[in-house]
Tab-separated table of C-alpha atoms and ligand atoms in Angstrom:
chain	number	residue	atom	x	y	z
E	18	MET	CA	-2.246	-90.813	51.857
E	19	LEU	CA	-3.562	-87.425	53.031
E	20	ARG	CA	-7.161	-87.262	54.250
E	21	ALA	CA	-9.509	-84.272	53.957
E	22	LYS	CA	-12.883	-83.401	55.411
E	23	GLU	CA	-15.516	-81.983	53.063
E	24	ILE	CA	-19.117	-80.838	53.492
E	25	HIS	CA	-21.433	-82.325	50.872
E	26	LEU	CA	-24.980	-81.432	49.892
E	27	ALA	CA	-27.009	-84.398	51.196
E	28	SER	CA	-30.377	-83.182	49.885
E	29	ARG	CA	-31.988	-80.005	48.540
E	30	PRO	CA	-33.856	-77.900	51.127
E	31	HIS	CA	-37.499	-76.970	50.858
E	32	GLY	CA	-37.750	-73.606	52.601
E	33	GLU	CA	-35.204	-73.052	55.363
E	34	PRO	CA	-32.128	-75.335	55.152
E	35	THR	CA	-31.643	-77.820	58.009
E	36	PRO	CA	-28.540	-79.736	59.197
E	37	GLU	CA	-29.933	-82.830	57.401
E	38	ASN	CA	-29.325	-81.110	54.051
E	39	PHE	CA	-25.556	-81.385	54.709
E	40	ARG	CA	-23.181	-84.323	55.243
E	41	THR	CA	-19.570	-84.336	56.461
E	42	VAL	CA	-17.451	-86.725	54.387
E	43	GLU	CA	-13.818	-87.811	54.793
E	44	ILE	CA	-11.906	-88.462	51.564
E	45	ASP	CA	-8.419	-89.463	50.425
E	46	LEU	CA	-6.762	-86.639	48.532
E	47	PRO	CA	-5.147	-87.480	45.169
E	48	GLU	CA	-1.398	-87.063	44.547
E	49	LEU	CA	-0.535	-83.571	43.265
E	50	GLN	CA	-0.215	-83.241	39.490
E	51	ASP	CA	2.019	-80.688	37.724
E	52	GLY	CA	0.639	-77.187	38.204
E	53	GLN	CA	-1.341	-78.106	41.323
E	54	ILE	CA	-1.043	-76.964	44.937
E	55	LEU	CA	-2.212	-78.472	48.220
E	56	VAL	CA	-3.886	-75.881	50.445
E	57	ARG	CA	-4.831	-76.156	54.106
E	58	ASN	CA	-7.800	-73.840	54.558
E	59	ILE	CA	-7.690	-71.286	57.382
E	60	VAL	CA	-11.083	-69.603	56.904
E	61	MET	CA	-14.062	-70.062	54.608
E	62	SER	CA	-17.041	-67.934	53.723
E	63	VAL	CA	-20.730	-68.736	53.996
E	64	ASP	CA	-22.848	-66.392	51.861
E	65	PRO	CA	-26.559	-65.872	51.200
E	66	TYR	CA	-26.161	-66.612	47.453
E	67	MET	CA	-25.319	-70.215	48.399
E	68	ARG	CA	-28.981	-70.719	49.333
E	69	GLY	CA	-29.890	-70.224	45.664
E	70	ARG	CA	-27.230	-72.744	44.630
E	71	MET	CA	-28.870	-75.380	46.832
E	72	ASN	CA	-31.901	-75.304	44.484
E	73	ASP	CA	-31.716	-77.125	41.177
E	74	VAL	CA	-32.196	-73.991	39.079
E	75	LYS	CA	-30.125	-72.196	36.493
E	76	SER	CA	-28.642	-68.923	37.746
E	77	TYR	CA	-25.501	-66.850	37.307
E	78	VAL	CA	-23.627	-69.584	39.252
E	79	PRO	CA	-24.330	-73.291	38.686
E	80	PRO	CA	-26.310	-75.195	41.358
E	81	PHE	CA	-24.545	-77.395	43.934
E	82	GLN	CA	-24.879	-81.109	43.170
E	83	VAL	CA	-26.370	-83.600	45.627
E	84	ASP	CA	-23.693	-85.964	47.084
E	85	ALA	CA	-20.917	-83.634	45.925
E	86	PRO	CA	-18.938	-81.088	47.967
E	87	LEU	CA	-20.206	-77.532	48.266
E	88	ASP	CA	-17.793	-74.784	47.255
E	89	GLY	CA	-17.231	-71.104	47.906
E	90	GLY	CA	-14.622	-68.557	48.939
E	91	ALA	CA	-11.782	-69.616	51.247
E	92	VAL	CA	-8.308	-68.506	52.263
E	93	GLY	CA	-5.648	-71.079	53.079
E	94	GLU	CA	-1.941	-71.796	53.261
E	95	VAL	CA	-0.026	-73.665	50.584
E	96	VAL	CA	1.459	-76.779	52.242
E	97	GLU	CA	2.760	-78.552	49.115
E	98	THR	CA	3.292	-77.256	45.603
E	99	ARG	CA	3.927	-78.480	42.070
E	100	SER	CA	3.326	-75.015	40.620
E	101	ASP	CA	6.196	-72.579	39.972
E	102	ALA	CA	3.859	-69.711	40.841
E	103	PHE	CA	3.534	-70.728	44.522
E	104	ALA	CA	5.840	-71.540	47.425
E	105	VAL	CA	5.027	-73.484	50.581
E	106	GLY	CA	3.721	-70.977	53.135
E	107	ASP	CA	1.992	-68.683	50.596
E	108	ALA	CA	-1.506	-67.558	51.589
E	109	VAL	CA	-4.057	-67.965	48.799
E	110	LEU	CA	-7.656	-66.962	48.093
E	111	HIS	CA	-9.590	-69.580	46.115
E	112	GLY	CA	-12.994	-71.125	45.494
E	113	LYS	CA	-12.703	-74.490	47.292
E	114	GLY	CA	-14.256	-73.681	50.628
E	115	TRP	CA	-16.457	-76.123	52.601
E	116	ARG	CA	-13.438	-78.425	53.194
E	117	ASP	CA	-10.392	-78.338	55.448
E	118	THR	CA	-7.821	-79.212	52.776
E	119	ALA	CA	-8.000	-78.843	49.002
E	120	VAL	CA	-6.055	-79.778	45.910
E	121	LEU	CA	-6.189	-76.864	43.485
E	122	ASP	CA	-5.002	-75.940	40.045
E	123	GLY	CA	-2.542	-73.105	40.743
E	124	ARG	CA	-4.284	-70.962	38.129
E	125	SER	CA	-7.459	-70.926	40.191
E	126	ALA	CA	-5.757	-69.510	43.309
E	127	MET	CA	-4.671	-65.936	43.997
E	128	LYS	CA	-1.890	-65.000	46.423
E	129	VAL	CA	-2.921	-62.619	49.210
E	130	ASP	CA	-0.698	-60.528	51.464
E	131	LEU	CA	-1.396	-61.252	55.126
E	132	ASP	CA	0.607	-58.156	56.107
E	133	LYS	CA	-2.166	-56.070	54.522
E	134	GLY	CA	-5.160	-57.924	55.925
E	135	SER	CA	-6.180	-60.990	57.940
E	136	PRO	CA	-7.214	-64.153	56.046
E	137	SER	CA	-10.887	-63.399	56.728
E	138	ALA	CA	-10.552	-59.782	55.544
E	139	TYR	CA	-9.972	-61.163	52.040
E	140	LEU	CA	-13.410	-62.816	52.241
E	141	GLY	CA	-14.935	-59.600	53.612
E	142	ALA	CA	-13.954	-55.931	53.563
E	143	LEU	CA	-10.993	-56.434	51.195
E	144	GLY	CA	-12.766	-59.050	49.086
E	145	LEU	CA	-15.971	-59.579	47.131
E	146	THR	CA	-18.119	-58.337	50.031
E	147	GLY	CA	-16.367	-54.961	50.028
E	148	LEU	CA	-16.415	-54.765	46.232
E	149	THR	CA	-20.170	-55.448	46.259
E	150	ALA	CA	-20.789	-52.586	48.689
E	151	TYR	CA	-18.533	-50.171	46.811
E	152	VAL	CA	-19.677	-50.816	43.234
E	153	GLY	CA	-23.340	-51.120	44.230
E	154	LEU	CA	-23.256	-47.710	45.834
E	155	THR	CA	-21.024	-45.864	43.366
E	156	ALA	CA	-21.352	-47.467	39.910
E	157	VAL	CA	-24.866	-48.893	40.192
E	158	ALA	CA	-26.744	-46.418	42.422
E	159	GLN	CA	-24.574	-43.537	41.162
E	160	PHE	CA	-24.176	-42.115	44.641
E	161	LYS	CA	-23.392	-38.380	44.861
E	162	PRO	CA	-22.204	-36.428	47.940
E	163	GLY	CA	-25.228	-34.952	49.692
E	164	ASP	CA	-27.485	-37.937	48.925
E	165	VAL	CA	-29.677	-39.464	51.627
E	166	VAL	CA	-28.947	-43.211	51.596
E	167	PHE	CA	-31.007	-46.101	52.972
E	168	VAL	CA	-29.524	-49.601	53.213
E	169	SER	CA	-31.320	-52.757	54.384
E	170	GLY	CA	-29.525	-55.720	55.946
E	171	ALA	CA	-27.423	-52.892	57.329
E	172	ALA	CA	-25.674	-54.792	60.134
E	173	GLY	CA	-24.579	-57.558	57.761
E	174	ALA	CA	-21.323	-57.866	55.838
E	175	VAL	CA	-22.268	-55.853	52.735
E	176	GLY	CA	-24.765	-53.514	54.423
E	177	SER	CA	-22.476	-52.306	57.208
E	178	LEU	CA	-19.877	-51.349	54.595
E	179	VAL	CA	-22.418	-49.610	52.347
E	180	GLY	CA	-23.488	-47.276	55.159
E	181	GLN	CA	-19.951	-46.469	56.214
E	182	ILE	CA	-18.728	-45.943	52.630
E	183	ALA	CA	-21.685	-43.601	52.012
E	184	LYS	CA	-20.752	-41.564	55.110
E	185	ALA	CA	-17.067	-41.515	54.106
E	186	MET	CA	-18.031	-40.247	50.629
E	187	GLY	CA	-20.236	-37.419	51.905
E	188	ALA	CA	-23.798	-38.689	52.281
E	189	SER	CA	-25.979	-36.114	54.043
E	190	ARG	CA	-27.834	-38.844	55.961
E	191	VAL	CA	-27.488	-42.634	56.192
E	192	ILE	CA	-30.293	-44.852	57.460
E	193	GLY	CA	-30.069	-48.578	58.110
E	194	SER	CA	-32.527	-51.343	58.954
E	195	ALA	CA	-31.603	-54.545	60.764
E	196	GLY	CA	-33.157	-57.400	62.716
E	197	SER	CA	-32.420	-56.693	66.394
E	198	LYS	CA	-31.963	-53.943	68.970
E	199	ALA	CA	-28.296	-54.848	69.402
E	200	LYS	CA	-27.733	-54.524	65.655
E	201	VAL	CA	-29.496	-51.135	65.591
E	202	ALA	CA	-27.256	-49.945	68.449
E	203	ARG	CA	-24.173	-51.145	66.540
E	204	LEU	CA	-25.232	-49.211	63.428
E	205	LEU	CA	-25.459	-45.978	65.419
E	206	GLU	CA	-21.953	-46.664	66.813
E	207	LEU	CA	-20.714	-47.141	63.232
E	208	GLY	CA	-21.931	-43.634	62.358
E	209	PHE	CA	-25.349	-44.295	60.791
E	210	ASP	CA	-27.580	-41.242	61.410
E	211	ALA	CA	-30.645	-43.382	62.052
E	212	ALA	CA	-31.451	-47.080	62.280
E	213	PHE	CA	-34.484	-49.214	63.042
E	214	ASP	CA	-35.417	-52.835	63.738
E	215	TYR	CA	-37.762	-54.024	60.997
E	216	HIS	CA	-39.546	-56.248	63.540
E	217	ASP	CA	-40.762	-53.134	65.372
E	218	GLY	CA	-43.563	-52.324	62.894
E	219	SER	CA	-44.214	-51.300	59.314
E	220	VAL	CA	-40.960	-50.743	57.407
E	221	THR	CA	-42.666	-48.050	55.321
E	222	LYS	CA	-43.662	-46.123	58.434
E	223	GLN	CA	-40.325	-46.535	60.230
E	224	LEU	CA	-38.387	-45.465	57.129
E	225	ALA	CA	-40.608	-42.415	56.567
E	226	GLU	CA	-39.936	-41.332	60.169
E	227	ALA	CA	-36.179	-41.894	59.856
E	228	ALA	CA	-36.047	-40.014	56.522
E	229	PRO	CA	-38.343	-36.991	56.857
E	230	ASP	CA	-36.855	-35.443	53.660
E	231	GLY	CA	-37.043	-38.697	51.677
E	232	ILE	CA	-34.179	-40.801	50.316
E	233	ASP	CA	-32.099	-40.487	47.137
E	234	VAL	CA	-30.411	-43.897	47.118
E	235	TYR	CA	-31.635	-47.286	48.309
E	236	PHE	CA	-29.195	-50.207	48.510
E	237	ASP	CA	-31.463	-53.265	48.612
E	238	ASN	CA	-30.213	-56.407	50.348
E	239	VAL	CA	-33.643	-57.626	51.430
E	240	GLY	CA	-36.373	-57.054	48.798
E	241	GLY	CA	-40.096	-57.445	49.625
E	242	ASP	CA	-41.468	-54.982	52.161
E	243	HIS	CA	-38.136	-53.133	52.357
E	244	LEU	CA	-38.152	-52.428	48.621
E	245	GLU	CA	-41.761	-51.286	48.819
E	246	ALA	CA	-40.904	-48.944	51.719
E	247	ALA	CA	-37.929	-47.501	49.839
E	248	ILE	CA	-40.008	-46.817	46.711
E	249	ALA	CA	-42.529	-44.991	48.916
E	250	SER	CA	-39.787	-42.792	50.482
E	251	MET	CA	-37.823	-42.194	47.282
E	252	ASN	CA	-37.253	-38.617	46.125
E	253	LYS	CA	-37.573	-37.665	42.455
E	254	ASN	CA	-34.782	-39.216	40.321
E	255	GLY	CA	-33.891	-41.612	43.137
E	256	ARG	CA	-31.705	-44.625	42.387
E	257	ILE	CA	-32.069	-48.173	43.688
E	258	ALA	CA	-29.270	-50.785	43.550
E	259	LEU	CA	-30.844	-54.261	43.662
E	260	CYS	CA	-28.107	-56.277	45.371
E	261	GLY	CA	-30.046	-59.063	47.075
E	262	ALA	CA	-33.515	-60.143	48.212
E	263	ILE	CA	-32.723	-62.236	51.283
E	264	SER	CA	-36.283	-62.042	52.630
E	265	GLN	CA	-37.263	-64.294	49.709
E	266	TYR	CA	-34.404	-66.832	49.545
E	267	ASN	CA	-36.207	-69.430	51.686
E	268	SER	CA	-39.657	-68.628	50.268
E	269	THR	CA	-41.618	-71.461	48.777
E	270	GLU	CA	-44.162	-69.088	47.225
E	271	ALA	CA	-43.825	-65.907	45.158
E	272	THR	CA	-43.881	-62.748	47.287
E	273	PRO	CA	-46.180	-59.884	46.239
E	274	ALA	CA	-44.221	-56.782	47.352
E	275	PRO	CA	-43.356	-54.226	46.023
E	276	ARG	CA	-46.978	-53.399	45.297
E	277	ASN	CA	-46.195	-49.730	44.581
E	278	LEU	CA	-43.762	-50.158	41.676
E	279	ALA	CA	-45.816	-47.813	39.488
E	280	LEU	CA	-44.627	-44.922	41.704
E	281	ALA	CA	-41.274	-45.360	39.951
E	282	ILE	CA	-42.783	-43.775	36.834
E	283	GLY	CA	-43.794	-40.416	38.263
E	284	LYS	CA	-40.732	-40.233	40.508
E	285	GLU	CA	-38.517	-41.132	37.514
E	286	LEU	CA	-36.669	-43.754	39.562
E	287	MET	CA	-33.871	-46.008	38.384
E	288	LEU	CA	-33.835	-49.625	39.652
E	289	LYS	CA	-30.802	-51.636	38.589
E	290	GLY	CA	-29.799	-55.152	39.537
E	291	PHE	CA	-26.129	-56.095	39.589
E	292	ILE	CA	-23.604	-58.882	40.177
E	293	ALA	CA	-20.395	-57.655	41.823
E	294	GLY	CA	-18.280	-59.935	39.615
E	295	SER	CA	-19.309	-57.866	36.577
E	296	TYR	CA	-17.511	-54.847	38.068
E	297	GLN	CA	-14.015	-56.340	38.378
E	298	HIS	CA	-12.700	-53.375	36.393
E	299	LEU	CA	-13.301	-51.281	39.532
E	300	ALA	CA	-11.455	-53.731	41.832
E	301	GLY	CA	-8.183	-51.739	41.777
E	302	GLU	CA	-9.877	-48.433	42.605
E	303	PHE	CA	-11.908	-50.179	45.338
E	304	SER	CA	-8.881	-51.919	46.942
E	305	GLU	CA	-6.941	-48.662	47.192
E	306	LYS	CA	-9.820	-46.765	48.760
E	307	MET	CA	-10.791	-49.545	51.164
E	308	ALA	CA	-7.188	-50.015	52.343
E	309	THR	CA	-7.023	-46.289	53.160
E	310	TRP	CA	-10.421	-46.221	54.904
E	311	LEU	CA	-9.470	-49.231	57.053
E	312	ALA	CA	-6.005	-47.849	57.874
E	313	ASP	CA	-7.522	-44.480	58.872
E	314	ASN	CA	-10.257	-46.182	60.956
E	315	VAL	CA	-12.894	-44.474	58.824
E	316	ILE	CA	-14.477	-47.873	58.269
E	317	GLU	CA	-14.842	-50.583	60.903
E	318	TRP	CA	-15.307	-54.207	60.116
E	319	ASP	CA	-17.336	-56.682	62.206
E	320	GLU	CA	-17.110	-60.459	61.987
E	321	THR	CA	-19.000	-63.340	63.537
E	322	VAL	CA	-16.694	-66.361	63.665
E	323	VAL	CA	-17.902	-69.960	63.932
E	324	GLU	CA	-15.183	-72.472	64.825
E	325	GLY	CA	-14.614	-75.709	62.921
E	326	ILE	CA	-15.449	-77.120	59.497
E	327	ASP	CA	-18.054	-79.440	61.102
E	328	ASN	CA	-20.006	-76.343	62.151
E	329	ALA	CA	-20.020	-74.759	58.668
E	330	PRO	CA	-23.637	-75.878	57.943
E	331	GLN	CA	-24.775	-74.335	61.236
E	332	ALA	CA	-22.933	-71.112	60.358
E	333	PHE	CA	-24.741	-70.998	57.012
E	334	ILE	CA	-28.150	-71.718	58.554
E	335	GLY	CA	-27.416	-69.061	61.204
E	336	LEU	CA	-26.475	-66.507	58.542
E	337	LEU	CA	-29.893	-66.834	56.920
E	338	ARG	CA	-31.487	-66.395	60.374
E	339	GLY	CA	-29.509	-63.239	61.192
E	340	GLU	CA	-27.187	-64.763	63.802
E	341	ASN	CA	-24.284	-62.739	62.373
E	342	THR	CA	-23.212	-59.144	62.850
E	343	GLY	CA	-20.842	-58.241	60.013
E	344	LYS	CA	-19.340	-61.048	57.961
E	345	MET	CA	-20.098	-64.668	58.905
E	346	ILE	CA	-16.804	-66.566	58.819
E	347	VAL	CA	-15.972	-70.203	59.509
E	348	SER	CA	-12.537	-70.643	61.058
E	349	ILE	CA	-11.118	-74.065	60.135
N	13	NDP	P1	-25.304	-60.607	55.575
N	13	NDP	O1	-24.034	-60.540	56.347
N	13	NDP	O2	-26.099	-59.361	55.408
N	13	NDP	O3	-26.172	-61.761	56.229
N	13	NDP	C1	-27.489	-61.945	55.896
N	13	NDP	C2	-28.402	-61.108	56.794
N	13	NDP	O4	-29.689	-61.029	56.207
N	13	NDP	C3	-28.662	-61.708	58.162
N	13	NDP	O5	-27.651	-61.390	59.077
N	13	NDP	C4	-30.039	-61.128	58.536
N	13	NDP	O6	-29.845	-59.982	59.368
N	13	NDP	C5	-30.615	-60.681	57.191
N	13	NDP	N1	-31.907	-61.328	56.951
N	13	NDP	C6	-32.205	-62.649	56.925
N	13	NDP	N2	-33.506	-62.842	56.660
N	13	NDP	C7	-34.066	-61.602	56.538
N	13	NDP	C8	-35.386	-61.134	56.280
N	13	NDP	N3	-36.403	-61.983	56.087
N	13	NDP	N4	-35.599	-59.807	56.228
N	13	NDP	C9	-34.577	-58.941	56.419
N	13	NDP	N5	-33.300	-59.322	56.664
N	13	NDP	C10	-33.049	-60.640	56.716
N	13	NDP	O7	-24.991	-61.206	54.135
N	13	NDP	P2	-24.161	-60.493	52.975
N	13	NDP	O8	-23.726	-59.161	53.431
N	13	NDP	O9	-23.157	-61.449	52.483
N	13	NDP	O10	-25.254	-60.308	51.831
N	13	NDP	C11	-26.242	-59.281	51.923
N	13	NDP	C12	-27.090	-59.303	50.658
N	13	NDP	O11	-26.280	-59.003	49.534
N	13	NDP	C13	-27.752	-60.642	50.371
N	13	NDP	O12	-29.048	-60.404	49.862
N	13	NDP	C14	-26.865	-61.231	49.300
N	13	NDP	O13	-27.539	-62.158	48.512
N	13	NDP	C15	-26.456	-59.989	48.549
N	13	NDP	N6	-25.193	-60.096	47.814
N	13	NDP	C16	-25.227	-59.798	46.483
N	13	NDP	C17	-24.087	-59.778	45.737
N	13	NDP	C18	-24.162	-59.373	44.301
N	13	NDP	O14	-23.168	-59.460	43.604
N	13	NDP	N7	-25.314	-58.897	43.843
N	13	NDP	C19	-22.774	-60.162	46.317
N	13	NDP	C20	-22.836	-60.418	47.760
N	13	NDP	C21	-24.021	-60.399	48.460
N	13	NDP	P3	-31.038	-59.354	60.277
N	13	NDP	O15	-30.734	-59.771	61.671
N	13	NDP	O16	-30.887	-57.901	60.045
N	13	NDP	O17	-32.334	-59.925	59.785
């Protein structure tokens, strides 16, 4: 009988997650049924949205269950198959991360071409992360060449792509905020025109200095004081894509900012939230463009890799603390 290692939710966190909220469990895998495949995972994703799933609240994805395995994006290799659609050796993208080996219904896995991208690229630049950056900027914030763009969480997986896509599509100025000096230096290397560390003082003040002519688009990964700062710097008819609010994910109390929302009236601003999965109709257009940008070295792609399924909880906790530059990946 084949054994597998899974990470379960041991308890729900209050505030910041701790290692005690997770448990590593060894299980016997069931025999494959018709239509199923056995996949040995190569890489898995840890993502900020998983923090929300650790709470027992209704959202656009169901909450994780206590004493049950977590799940999320992963890429693995088919090692046994009872599905005509897959052969042993195929690489597949699927939703049963947080374990080293998984039994899957073939219909819930998608073949990926490892000649076109590494396994982790399909969790990052070529996957949902890249789609989030692209649709948030183009379809949601309605980016136009010449716009001044500000993105928060700019050294992270989504943010670093947003800034580079904006430059590639003709932004007149791109500004990023991030949580360390090293990250700020990396943003300037990636072609951002200006970047600042939000620990260095008021975000509103630092943004106003970095954007003397104001901003036209804000891609919000952080919420709170960053959103308030962006509203203050917004030009007339500015557009804000509400992608994430990571500064609030571990909060145990409601956060007051943005306190200046009423400015949106006179400035005639647009603020629109979005879920990348609702923009699958743009996935083809996105894949083509991203493949070209990566091949032409117009866009660079950073990863922080944590080794071993046992260290997946630590990778997730580290992600929420900013220990990653680019996409946080667990190599299994
Ligand atoms: P990142 O790679 O950006 O990792 C998270 C980063 O958030 C950390 O590296 C850290 O960087 C930063 N961070 C943590 N706490 C704070 C804080 N209090 N204030 C400011 N920054 C903080 O993750 P992703 O690129 O995967 O996700 C970025 C955002 O996009 C998240 O808000 C996520 O929820 C959202 N998202 C939304 C999707 C959608 O469909 N709407 C899809 C995918 C992601 P630092 O060192 O700079 O603090």
